[in-house]
Amino acid sequence: MESLFGDQDFLEKSSGNNFADIVLPVPIPRMFTYKIPPLLKPQIQIGQRVIVQFGKKKVLTGIIGKVHNKPPQAYEAKPILDILDDQPSVNPLQIRFWVWMAEYYFCHIGEVMFAALPSGLRLSSESKIQLNPNFDPETNKYPLDVREEKILEALENKPELSYEDCEKILGIKSVHPILKSLVAKEAILIFEKVQEKYTPKVETRVRLLPEIAADKNAIQAVFEAVQGKAKQESILLKFLRDVPVFQNPKLNERGIDKASLLEEGDSESSLKTLIKNGVFESFKHVVNRIEDEKAVREAYELSSSQQTALGEIKTHFETKQTVLLHGVTGSGKTEIYIKLIQEVLDSGSQVLMLLPEIALTTQIVGRLRQVFGSQMGVYHSKYSDNERVEVWNGVISGRFSFVVGVRSSIFLPFDSLGLIIVDEEHEPSYKQFDPAPRFHARDAAIMLAYFHQARTLLGSATPSFESYYNAAQGKYGLTEISHRFGDAHLPEYQLADLSADRKKNLLKLDSTRMMREKIQAALDRQEQVIIFQNRRGYSPYVQCEDCGWTGDCVQCDVSLTYHQFAEELRCHYCGYKEKIPQSCPACGSSQLSTQGMGTERIEESLSLLFPEARMGRMDLDTTRNKYGYQRLLDEFGAGQIDILVGTQMITKGLDFGKVTVVGIWDGDRILNFPDFRAGERAYQQITQVAGRAGRRDVKGQVVIQSRNPDNELFERVIRGEYYEFFRQEMIERKKFYYPPYVKLVKITTRHADFKVSEKAAHALHREMANIPVKKIVLGPEKGIIARIKNQYQFESMIKLDRSGDTQATFKESLGKILEELQSRPEFRSVRWVVDVDPS
Ligand code: ADP
Ligand code: ZN
Ligand code: ZN
């Protein structure tokens, strides 16, 4: 793999440079060097899209990553064929960021490019043919048949032809064999014709002819001319009412949307007549898909503790690039962000605020919109491609100097970031699992800020231990707020003992007496309740009570998950589904029962226990469509739901004043997770869910049901002893070599044949043993799920020493090892997936 570039390379002007390195969408981990033809030299810029020939017969679109004067050693550089953009689509800082990401996360720069560009900016291609420039009919040594001659003739008149053109010329359907033969005879080249996918939104507008608009007498004359023609007169009047050109002739230029001019039943044909008679003209106008909205309020006056925190953050920023804001739920972090964002925008720099996917609701966006109006762009995965391209272009044009978005917004074309805020920085969803690049948006954001010489603010009520460790080490600045804004208090916790209630026969439909009493009391006071059920590591399934049969996925080694609503069994790994059988497929018994307890079950139990309460459920099933999530939130906010049952989704940054009771249905399920982060995650999850309770004047109550209420973790959460918990966990992590004390790299070996997969994984381990760095290699072990989509998985975990060049050396050697393994015939179709900093 090529190494990181120094800064100068990116600042260098292209003049005098003869070569360009191009990022190409191919699975090869480097850029490719091409010659810059003298004619193109004056135009060439880093970040432009260009067309190049790749291999013998392929033409590809790529992006210029670097210009320089070093000819490649191993091959003769081919020339760049053409430049697609006058202005670069991507700026040098972005390319530098891509290079870093490919290197750090061990993937191909082409994969980063693919993730970075909204698909509307990626190029779709259609195959076309052209004459091979080296083809000379005089010296051609291959005989051509009639059809081939016909194609070449056509190419004399038209420089490029599509497959469809060729079909027409020859009057046959399958032209491919003929074209293939022409390629083999070196007479033509097949190339991918590049097409933009983005389509701007266009509306038809109408205006007066300029010479009429500029002259009052001319307008008068027009009026006289249409007298007695009521319809035309009405259109003219309407236009003058909406576009008062008498007062200001300049207004005519923008014109008026044709549809709105015809709104009140005026006929299109009258307008056509006016256009034909040279009164009006119609024209096309590109409009924004994302509508402008005005700011409607000033930022709030900060409380004195918010003020202190803001001051501290700014002081830290004088000496530290990154600051961690550890503020309890409801401490008013968002308002602090708002002040900081304003200051940075006022200084002329750009701001990016990252939010975890599901938290990006109208609630938070609305709050920010009130202050920042339309200078704020929103970048969301539920946006259409065209909308995303508009945000992208808006960042370039300066329309959006502030963007709030999900993890992929780190790829937007910022050129002068001053601040990046990562809200809820502990959120696991900042890590991209699949496909590559498997990046962590928080860590990548810190790197991006570094490239921009910008600052990063990480915010959370329950910081990740990695970040807190960096703060404790003095690498990050640390600012803490330990109480809520205003009169709101942190909630009060109650542990409800499931085993004890069971023994005393107090358990009803899996609810303890404590849980029922608290819910009832909230309902009596007309307050709202949130019930949380952890989703991880758990799914309901169907089992035969007679023989123990459970439905398994045909492609993966997992049980199928029961979906009551659709009456289906589904695989969460590959999407396979089947109808729930009427009787057991193994023994024929009709005694099939649902095992486990999901949100659906809880919802059912609660409606039996509280028949008068209005129930809502928020989980993957009820929020799958675009507006499901928002609709539930709106209903809950409007008080149309009394009890909201949900998974992880209900924990994210929601701020509802009437929620006074939060119930954690199965506290033990949060604790038991086979991962070194289990404790950290449990602490975060309970604290975040609890944080939804009592966010205004009424003190909130949190009920945790558990079979082990004495577990120490509950105590720590209840007392809010984050630091103590952190300290204790750090001792363990150090002892057992876990992050942040080591770097983790996970490598998964995959193949459809169990034996091949196993053999390849072992071969990898033998090779890795020789890499001369300080490391611990674990595995290979059968994956937690041994088979996914018919691929058998073996997992290796490598713990790397954090010092010096260890990581770089390891990654470099690993690259060579994988290349060598892949070249062995027996492992040709094995896939290796490398995940750096897995979570
Ligand atoms: P956090 O992001 O830390 O959970 P929020 O920023 O959501 O906290 O603040 C909690 C509540 O307090 C919100 O309803 C917010 O509008 C309100 N709030 C916070 N700071 C102020 C302030 N300075 N003036 C008025 N209201 C505030
Ligand atoms: Zn059975
Ligand atoms: Zn499956």
mmCIF file of N, CA and C in Angstrom, residues 685-792:
data_model
loop_
_atom_site.group_PDB
_atom_site.id
_atom_site.type_symbol
_atom_site.label_atom_id
_atom_site.label_comp_id
_atom_site.label_asym_id
_atom_site.label_seq_id
_atom_site.Cartn_x
_atom_site.Cartn_y
_atom_site.Cartn_z
ATOM 1 N N GLN A 685 -26.583 2.285 28.641
ATOM 2 C CA GLN A 685 -27.954 2.071 28.236
ATOM 3 C C GLN A 685 -28.945 2.421 29.350
ATOM 4 N N ILE A 686 -28.661 1.929 30.550
ATOM 5 C CA ILE A 686 -29.592 2.201 31.652
ATOM 6 C C ILE A 686 -29.652 3.705 31.922
ATOM 7 N N THR A 687 -28.488 4.354 31.947
ATOM 8 C CA THR A 687 -28.473 5.787 32.242
ATOM 9 C C THR A 687 -29.217 6.583 31.171
ATOM 10 N N GLN A 688 -29.036 6.200 29.915
ATOM 11 C CA GLN A 688 -29.697 6.936 28.832
ATOM 12 C C GLN A 688 -31.214 6.746 28.857
ATOM 13 N N VAL A 689 -31.670 5.508 29.077
ATOM 14 C CA VAL A 689 -33.126 5.285 29.145
ATOM 15 C C VAL A 689 -33.699 6.057 30.319
ATOM 16 N N ALA A 690 -33.025 5.929 31.448
ATOM 17 C CA ALA A 690 -33.494 6.611 32.659
ATOM 18 C C ALA A 690 -33.554 8.112 32.420
ATOM 19 N N GLY A 691 -32.639 8.604 31.596
ATOM 20 C CA GLY A 691 -32.559 10.032 31.318
ATOM 21 C C GLY A 691 -33.787 10.599 30.620
ATOM 22 N N ARG A 692 -34.689 9.730 30.165
ATOM 23 C CA ARG A 692 -35.913 10.225 29.522
ATOM 24 C C ARG A 692 -36.943 10.615 30.572
ATOM 25 N N ALA A 693 -36.716 10.262 31.824
ATOM 26 C CA ALA A 693 -37.733 10.494 32.861
ATOM 27 C C ALA A 693 -37.515 11.819 33.573
ATOM 28 N N GLY A 694 -38.633 12.515 33.835
ATOM 29 C CA GLY A 694 -38.607 13.706 34.688
ATOM 30 C C GLY A 694 -37.707 14.800 34.184
ATOM 31 N N ARG A 695 -37.859 15.169 32.904
ATOM 32 C CA ARG A 695 -36.966 16.179 32.351
ATOM 33 C C ARG A 695 -37.445 17.605 32.627
ATOM 34 N N ARG A 696 -38.593 17.758 33.283
ATOM 35 C CA ARG A 696 -39.034 19.099 33.675
ATOM 36 C C ARG A 696 -39.102 19.165 35.204
ATOM 37 N N ASP A 697 -40.208 19.725 35.728
ATOM 38 C CA ASP A 697 -40.261 19.955 37.167
ATOM 39 C C ASP A 697 -40.555 18.700 38.005
ATOM 40 N N VAL A 698 -41.335 17.742 37.438
ATOM 41 C CA VAL A 698 -41.666 16.548 38.227
ATOM 42 C C VAL A 698 -40.475 15.589 38.236
ATOM 43 N N LYS A 699 -40.108 15.126 39.395
ATOM 44 C CA LYS A 699 -38.992 14.201 39.489
ATOM 45 C C LYS A 699 -39.362 12.865 38.852
ATOM 46 N N GLY A 700 -38.463 12.335 38.043
ATOM 47 C CA GLY A 700 -38.756 11.098 37.346
ATOM 48 C C GLY A 700 -38.487 9.858 38.205
ATOM 49 N N GLN A 701 -39.150 8.750 37.839
ATOM 50 C CA GLN A 701 -38.948 7.480 38.546
ATOM 51 C C GLN A 701 -38.530 6.428 37.526
ATOM 52 N N VAL A 702 -37.545 5.640 37.903
ATOM 53 C CA VAL A 702 -37.093 4.576 37.017
ATOM 54 C C VAL A 702 -37.217 3.251 37.745
ATOM 55 N N VAL A 703 -37.907 2.285 37.139
ATOM 56 C CA VAL A 703 -38.042 0.961 37.744
ATOM 57 C C VAL A 703 -37.251 -0.032 36.906
ATOM 58 N N ILE A 704 -36.338 -0.749 37.555
ATOM 59 C CA ILE A 704 -35.571 -1.781 36.848
ATOM 60 C C ILE A 704 -35.990 -3.144 37.378
ATOM 61 N N GLN A 705 -36.528 -3.993 36.515
ATOM 62 C CA GLN A 705 -36.857 -5.357 36.939
ATOM 63 C C GLN A 705 -35.627 -6.244 36.733
ATOM 64 N N SER A 706 -35.334 -7.078 37.732
ATOM 65 C CA SER A 706 -34.151 -7.933 37.618
ATOM 66 C C SER A 706 -34.269 -9.143 38.529
ATOM 67 N N ARG A 707 -33.575 -10.212 38.126
ATOM 68 C CA ARG A 707 -33.473 -11.382 39.006
ATOM 69 C C ARG A 707 -32.280 -11.245 39.948
ATOM 70 N N ASN A 708 -31.357 -10.324 39.615
ATOM 71 C CA ASN A 708 -30.184 -10.085 40.476
ATOM 72 C C ASN A 708 -30.083 -8.629 40.851
ATOM 73 N N PRO A 709 -31.027 -8.158 41.659
ATOM 74 C CA PRO A 709 -31.009 -6.720 41.947
ATOM 75 C C PRO A 709 -29.764 -6.284 42.714
ATOM 76 N N ASP A 710 -29.005 -7.270 43.217
ATOM 77 C CA ASP A 710 -27.817 -6.884 43.980
ATOM 78 C C ASP A 710 -26.603 -6.619 43.100
ATOM 79 N N ASN A 711 -26.721 -6.856 41.828
ATOM 80 C CA ASN A 711 -25.588 -6.629 40.932
ATOM 81 C C ASN A 711 -25.008 -5.228 41.135
ATOM 82 N N GLU A 712 -23.667 -5.200 41.229
ATOM 83 C CA GLU A 712 -22.987 -3.956 41.556
ATOM 84 C C GLU A 712 -23.211 -2.872 40.508
ATOM 85 N N LEU A 713 -23.354 -3.312 39.260
ATOM 86 C CA LEU A 713 -23.518 -2.319 38.203
ATOM 87 C C LEU A 713 -24.752 -1.446 38.432
ATOM 88 N N PHE A 714 -25.856 -2.077 38.874
ATOM 89 C CA PHE A 714 -27.064 -1.295 39.138
ATOM 90 C C PHE A 714 -26.773 -0.219 40.183
ATOM 91 N N GLU A 715 -26.052 -0.610 41.226
ATOM 92 C CA GLU A 715 -25.711 0.339 42.284
ATOM 93 C C GLU A 715 -24.970 1.553 41.714
ATOM 94 N N ARG A 716 -23.989 1.261 40.873
ATOM 95 C CA ARG A 716 -23.179 2.333 40.298
ATOM 96 C C ARG A 716 -24.026 3.272 39.442
ATOM 97 N N VAL A 717 -24.907 2.680 38.641
ATOM 98 C CA VAL A 717 -25.767 3.514 37.798
ATOM 99 C C VAL A 717 -26.634 4.395 38.693
ATOM 100 N N ILE A 718 -27.226 3.769 39.694
ATOM 101 C CA ILE A 718 -28.160 4.486 40.553
ATOM 102 C C ILE A 718 -27.469 5.646 41.254
ATOM 103 N N ARG A 719 -26.253 5.416 41.702
ATOM 104 C CA ARG A 719 -25.546 6.494 42.384
ATOM 105 C C ARG A 719 -24.826 7.431 41.409
ATOM 106 N N GLY A 720 -24.903 7.107 40.125
ATOM 107 C CA GLY A 720 -24.271 7.968 39.131
ATOM 108 C C GLY A 720 -22.760 7.973 39.258
ATOM 109 N N GLU A 721 -22.190 6.834 39.677
ATOM 110 C CA GLU A 721 -20.736 6.798 39.900
ATOM 111 C C GLU A 721 -20.001 6.422 38.624
ATOM 112 N N TYR A 722 -20.121 7.275 37.643
ATOM 113 C CA TYR A 722 -19.486 6.992 36.359
ATOM 114 C C TYR A 722 -17.981 6.819 36.522
ATOM 115 N N TYR A 723 -17.380 7.751 37.229
ATOM 116 C CA TYR A 723 -15.916 7.716 37.311
ATOM 117 C C TYR A 723 -15.416 6.450 38.006
ATOM 118 N N GLU A 724 -16.059 6.100 39.116
ATOM 119 C CA GLU A 724 -15.676 4.888 39.847
ATOM 120 C C GLU A 724 -15.779 3.663 38.937
ATOM 121 N N PHE A 725 -16.871 3.613 38.219
ATOM 122 C CA PHE A 725 -17.113 2.483 37.339
ATOM 123 C C PHE A 725 -16.034 2.431 36.253
ATOM 124 N N PHE A 726 -15.743 3.568 35.688
ATOM 125 C CA PHE A 726 -14.707 3.689 34.669
ATOM 126 C C PHE A 726 -13.368 3.174 35.202
ATOM 127 N N ARG A 727 -13.022 3.634 36.388
ATOM 128 C CA ARG A 727 -11.717 3.315 36.964
ATOM 129 C C ARG A 727 -11.578 1.802 37.156
ATOM 130 N N GLN A 728 -12.646 1.210 37.669
ATOM 131 C CA GLN A 728 -12.618 -0.217 37.942
ATOM 132 C C GLN A 728 -12.531 -1.026 36.643
ATOM 133 N N GLU A 729 -13.294 -0.610 35.647
ATOM 134 C CA GLU A 729 -13.247 -1.306 34.373
ATOM 135 C C GLU A 729 -11.876 -1.182 33.700
ATOM 136 N N MET A 730 -11.241 -0.019 33.886
ATOM 137 C CA MET A 730 -9.933 0.191 33.272
ATOM 138 C C MET A 730 -8.902 -0.784 33.836
ATOM 139 N N ILE A 731 -9.035 -1.088 35.112
ATOM 140 C CA ILE A 731 -8.099 -2.036 35.726
ATOM 141 C C ILE A 731 -8.229 -3.398 35.037
ATOM 142 N N GLU A 732 -9.484 -3.797 34.815
ATOM 143 C CA GLU A 732 -9.732 -5.072 34.141
ATOM 144 C C GLU A 732 -9.194 -5.059 32.707
ATOM 145 N N ARG A 733 -9.463 -3.966 32.012
ATOM 146 C CA ARG A 733 -9.067 -3.922 30.604
ATOM 147 C C ARG A 733 -7.550 -3.942 30.459
ATOM 148 N N LYS A 734 -6.900 -3.333 31.399
ATOM 149 C CA LYS A 734 -5.446 -3.321 31.336
ATOM 150 C C LYS A 734 -4.913 -4.728 31.574
ATOM 151 N N LYS A 735 -5.504 -5.381 32.579
ATOM 152 C CA LYS A 735 -5.055 -6.712 32.948
ATOM 153 C C LYS A 735 -5.256 -7.706 31.801
ATOM 154 N N PHE A 736 -6.390 -7.606 31.108
ATOM 155 C CA PHE A 736 -6.697 -8.586 30.068
ATOM 156 C C PHE A 736 -6.415 -8.077 28.652
ATOM 157 N N TYR A 737 -5.656 -7.002 28.566
ATOM 158 C CA TYR A 737 -5.288 -6.461 27.248
ATOM 159 C C TYR A 737 -6.491 -6.165 26.366
ATOM 160 N N TYR A 738 -7.232 -5.168 26.743
ATOM 161 C CA TYR A 738 -8.333 -4.706 25.914
ATOM 162 C C TYR A 738 -8.181 -3.213 25.682
ATOM 163 N N PRO A 739 -8.859 -2.677 24.643
ATOM 164 C CA PRO A 739 -8.792 -1.234 24.439
ATOM 165 C C PRO A 739 -9.272 -0.498 25.682
ATOM 166 N N PRO A 740 -8.770 0.647 25.994
ATOM 167 C CA PRO A 740 -7.845 1.454 25.191
ATOM 168 C C PRO A 740 -6.365 1.081 25.368
ATOM 169 N N TYR A 741 -6.073 -0.025 26.019
ATOM 170 C CA TYR A 741 -4.660 -0.362 26.248
ATOM 171 C C TYR A 741 -4.000 -1.058 25.065
ATOM 172 N N VAL A 742 -4.831 -1.648 24.213
ATOM 173 C CA VAL A 742 -4.294 -2.230 22.979
ATOM 174 C C VAL A 742 -5.188 -1.775 21.825
ATOM 175 N N LYS A 743 -4.707 -1.996 20.612
ATOM 176 C CA LYS A 743 -5.518 -1.777 19.409
ATOM 177 C C LYS A 743 -6.054 -3.125 18.985
ATOM 178 N N LEU A 744 -7.345 -3.200 18.662
ATOM 179 C CA LEU A 744 -7.894 -4.468 18.200
ATOM 180 C C LEU A 744 -8.068 -4.463 16.684
ATOM 181 N N VAL A 745 -7.722 -5.599 16.089
ATOM 182 C CA VAL A 745 -8.033 -5.808 14.670
ATOM 183 C C VAL A 745 -8.706 -7.167 14.576
ATOM 184 N N LYS A 746 -9.859 -7.198 13.951
ATOM 185 C CA LYS A 746 -10.561 -8.471 13.806
ATOM 186 C C LYS A 746 -10.531 -8.877 12.335
ATOM 187 N N ILE A 747 -10.173 -10.126 12.093
ATOM 188 C CA ILE A 747 -10.156 -10.596 10.700
ATOM 189 C C ILE A 747 -11.094 -11.786 10.576
ATOM 190 N N THR A 748 -12.038 -11.695 9.666
ATOM 191 C CA THR A 748 -12.962 -12.798 9.451
ATOM 192 C C THR A 748 -12.614 -13.477 8.132
ATOM 193 N N THR A 749 -12.471 -14.785 8.187
ATOM 194 C CA THR A 749 -12.201 -15.572 6.986
ATOM 195 C C THR A 749 -13.509 -16.233 6.564
ATOM 196 N N ARG A 750 -13.874 -16.107 5.305
ATOM 197 C CA ARG A 750 -15.161 -16.646 4.858
ATOM 198 C C ARG A 750 -15.023 -17.505 3.621
ATOM 199 N N HIS A 751 -15.694 -18.644 3.653
ATOM 200 C CA HIS A 751 -15.773 -19.456 2.438
ATOM 201 C C HIS A 751 -16.968 -20.395 2.540
ATOM 202 N N ALA A 752 -17.506 -20.770 1.395
ATOM 203 C CA ALA A 752 -18.699 -21.615 1.371
ATOM 204 C C ALA A 752 -18.397 -23.034 1.845
ATOM 205 N N ASP A 753 -17.138 -23.434 1.774
ATOM 206 C CA ASP A 753 -16.756 -24.775 2.210
ATOM 207 C C ASP A 753 -16.094 -24.668 3.584
ATOM 208 N N PHE A 754 -16.662 -25.381 4.556
ATOM 209 C CA PHE A 754 -16.168 -25.287 5.920
ATOM 210 C C PHE A 754 -14.668 -25.578 5.995
ATOM 211 N N LYS A 755 -14.232 -26.639 5.327
ATOM 212 C CA LYS A 755 -12.835 -27.068 5.406
ATOM 213 C C LYS A 755 -11.889 -26.020 4.810
ATOM 214 N N VAL A 756 -12.275 -25.470 3.671
ATOM 215 C CA VAL A 756 -11.441 -24.449 3.020
ATOM 216 C C VAL A 756 -11.322 -23.230 3.927
ATOM 217 N N SER A 757 -12.470 -22.826 4.488
ATOM 218 C CA SER A 757 -12.485 -21.657 5.348
ATOM 219 C C SER A 757 -11.553 -21.877 6.548
ATOM 220 N N GLU A 758 -11.653 -23.039 7.140
ATOM 221 C CA GLU A 758 -10.842 -23.360 8.314
ATOM 222 C C GLU A 758 -9.358 -23.383 7.949
ATOM 223 N N LYS A 759 -9.054 -23.993 6.833
ATOM 224 C CA LYS A 759 -7.664 -24.107 6.395
ATOM 225 C C LYS A 759 -7.066 -22.725 6.107
ATOM 226 N N ALA A 760 -7.863 -21.900 5.440
ATOM 227 C CA ALA A 760 -7.388 -20.554 5.111
ATOM 228 C C ALA A 760 -7.128 -19.751 6.371
ATOM 229 N N ALA A 761 -8.028 -19.893 7.349
ATOM 230 C CA ALA A 761 -7.863 -19.147 8.600
ATOM 231 C C ALA A 761 -6.579 -19.575 9.305
ATOM 232 N N HIS A 762 -6.306 -20.881 9.285
ATOM 233 C CA HIS A 762 -5.078 -21.360 9.929
ATOM 234 C C HIS A 762 -3.830 -20.902 9.178
ATOM 235 N N ALA A 763 -3.915 -20.900 7.854
ATOM 236 C CA ALA A 763 -2.776 -20.417 7.059
ATOM 237 C C ALA A 763 -2.486 -18.963 7.398
ATOM 238 N N LEU A 764 -3.551 -18.189 7.544
ATOM 239 C CA LEU A 764 -3.390 -16.781 7.896
ATOM 240 C C LEU A 764 -2.655 -16.655 9.233
ATOM 241 N N HIS A 765 -3.052 -17.489 10.197
ATOM 242 C CA HIS A 765 -2.412 -17.410 11.510
ATOM 243 C C HIS A 765 -0.933 -17.770 11.448
ATOM 244 N N ARG A 766 -0.598 -18.784 10.658
ATOM 245 C CA ARG A 766 0.815 -19.147 10.533
ATOM 246 C C ARG A 766 1.622 -17.977 9.991
ATOM 247 N N GLU A 767 1.066 -17.306 8.981
ATOM 248 C CA GLU A 767 1.788 -16.184 8.378
ATOM 249 C C GLU A 767 1.891 -15.002 9.346
ATOM 250 N N MET A 768 0.786 -14.730 10.054
ATOM 251 C CA MET A 768 0.785 -13.571 10.946
ATOM 252 C C MET A 768 1.781 -13.727 12.088
ATOM 253 N N ALA A 769 2.035 -14.988 12.445
ATOM 254 C CA ALA A 769 2.966 -15.225 13.546
ATOM 255 C C ALA A 769 4.337 -14.609 13.258
ATOM 256 N N ASN A 770 4.664 -14.511 11.961
ATOM 257 C CA ASN A 770 5.993 -13.996 11.599
ATOM 258 C C ASN A 770 6.092 -12.476 11.561
ATOM 259 N N ILE A 771 4.972 -11.781 11.719
ATOM 260 C CA ILE A 771 5.060 -10.314 11.661
ATOM 261 C C ILE A 771 5.779 -9.826 12.927
ATOM 262 N N PRO A 772 6.888 -9.100 12.738
ATOM 263 C CA PRO A 772 7.729 -8.774 13.894
ATOM 264 C C PRO A 772 7.244 -7.571 14.686
ATOM 265 N N VAL A 773 6.028 -7.664 15.259
ATOM 266 C CA VAL A 773 5.576 -6.593 16.151
ATOM 267 C C VAL A 773 5.027 -7.222 17.431
ATOM 268 N N LYS A 774 4.920 -6.380 18.458
ATOM 269 C CA LYS A 774 4.381 -6.852 19.739
ATOM 270 C C LYS A 774 2.880 -7.032 19.603
ATOM 271 N N LYS A 775 2.429 -8.282 19.760
ATOM 272 C CA LYS A 775 0.998 -8.529 19.539
ATOM 273 C C LYS A 775 0.552 -9.827 20.198
ATOM 274 N N ILE A 776 -0.762 -9.942 20.385
ATOM 275 C CA ILE A 776 -1.345 -11.197 20.830
ATOM 276 C C ILE A 776 -2.352 -11.601 19.767
ATOM 277 N N VAL A 777 -2.250 -12.827 19.271
ATOM 278 C CA VAL A 777 -3.187 -13.269 18.241
ATOM 279 C C VAL A 777 -4.097 -14.337 18.832
ATOM 280 N N LEU A 778 -5.398 -14.116 18.757
ATOM 281 C CA LEU A 778 -6.363 -15.075 19.287
ATOM 282 C C LEU A 778 -7.131 -15.724 18.143
ATOM 283 N N GLY A 779 -7.441 -16.997 18.302
ATOM 284 C CA GLY A 779 -8.209 -17.694 17.270
ATOM 285 C C GLY A 779 -7.303 -18.589 16.443
ATOM 286 N N PRO A 780 -7.708 -18.987 15.241
ATOM 287 C CA PRO A 780 -9.032 -18.705 14.668
ATOM 288 C C PRO A 780 -10.128 -19.528 15.341
ATOM 289 N N GLU A 781 -11.252 -18.864 15.523
ATOM 290 C CA GLU A 781 -12.385 -19.552 16.128
ATOM 291 C C GLU A 781 -13.565 -19.515 15.188
ATOM 292 N N LYS A 782 -14.391 -20.521 15.284
ATOM 293 C CA LYS A 782 -15.636 -20.492 14.519
ATOM 294 C C LYS A 782 -16.392 -19.233 14.912
ATOM 295 N N GLY A 783 -16.969 -18.551 13.957
ATOM 296 C CA GLY A 783 -17.724 -17.340 14.265
ATOM 297 C C GLY A 783 -18.821 -17.629 15.270
ATOM 298 N N ILE A 784 -19.232 -16.587 16.014
ATOM 299 C CA ILE A 784 -20.315 -16.751 16.979
ATOM 300 C C ILE A 784 -21.505 -17.361 16.262
ATOM 301 N N ILE A 785 -21.725 -16.898 15.044
ATOM 302 C CA ILE A 785 -22.650 -17.586 14.161
ATOM 303 C C ILE A 785 -21.768 -18.212 13.101
ATOM 304 N N ALA A 786 -21.744 -19.550 13.078
ATOM 305 C CA ALA A 786 -20.732 -20.235 12.283
ATOM 306 C C ALA A 786 -20.927 -20.034 10.791
ATOM 307 N N ARG A 787 -22.174 -19.800 10.378
ATOM 308 C CA ARG A 787 -22.431 -19.719 8.942
ATOM 309 C C ARG A 787 -23.401 -18.575 8.693
ATOM 310 N N ILE A 788 -23.025 -17.656 7.818
ATOM 311 C CA ILE A 788 -23.926 -16.579 7.427
ATOM 312 C C ILE A 788 -23.985 -16.549 5.914
ATOM 313 N N LYS A 789 -25.202 -16.503 5.378
ATOM 314 C CA LYS A 789 -25.416 -16.536 3.931
ATOM 315 C C LYS A 789 -24.586 -17.644 3.281
ATOM 316 N N ASN A 790 -24.626 -18.786 3.885
ATOM 317 C CA ASN A 790 -23.926 -19.955 3.354
ATOM 318 C C ASN A 790 -22.405 -19.847 3.355
ATOM 319 N N GLN A 791 -21.862 -18.873 4.042
ATOM 320 C CA GLN A 791 -20.408 -18.754 4.141
ATOM 321 C C GLN A 791 -19.992 -19.144 5.567
ATOM 322 N N TYR A 792 -19.039 -20.064 5.659
ATOM 323 C CA TYR A 792 -18.543 -20.432 6.984
ATOM 324 C C TYR A 792 -17.526 -19.404 7.447
#
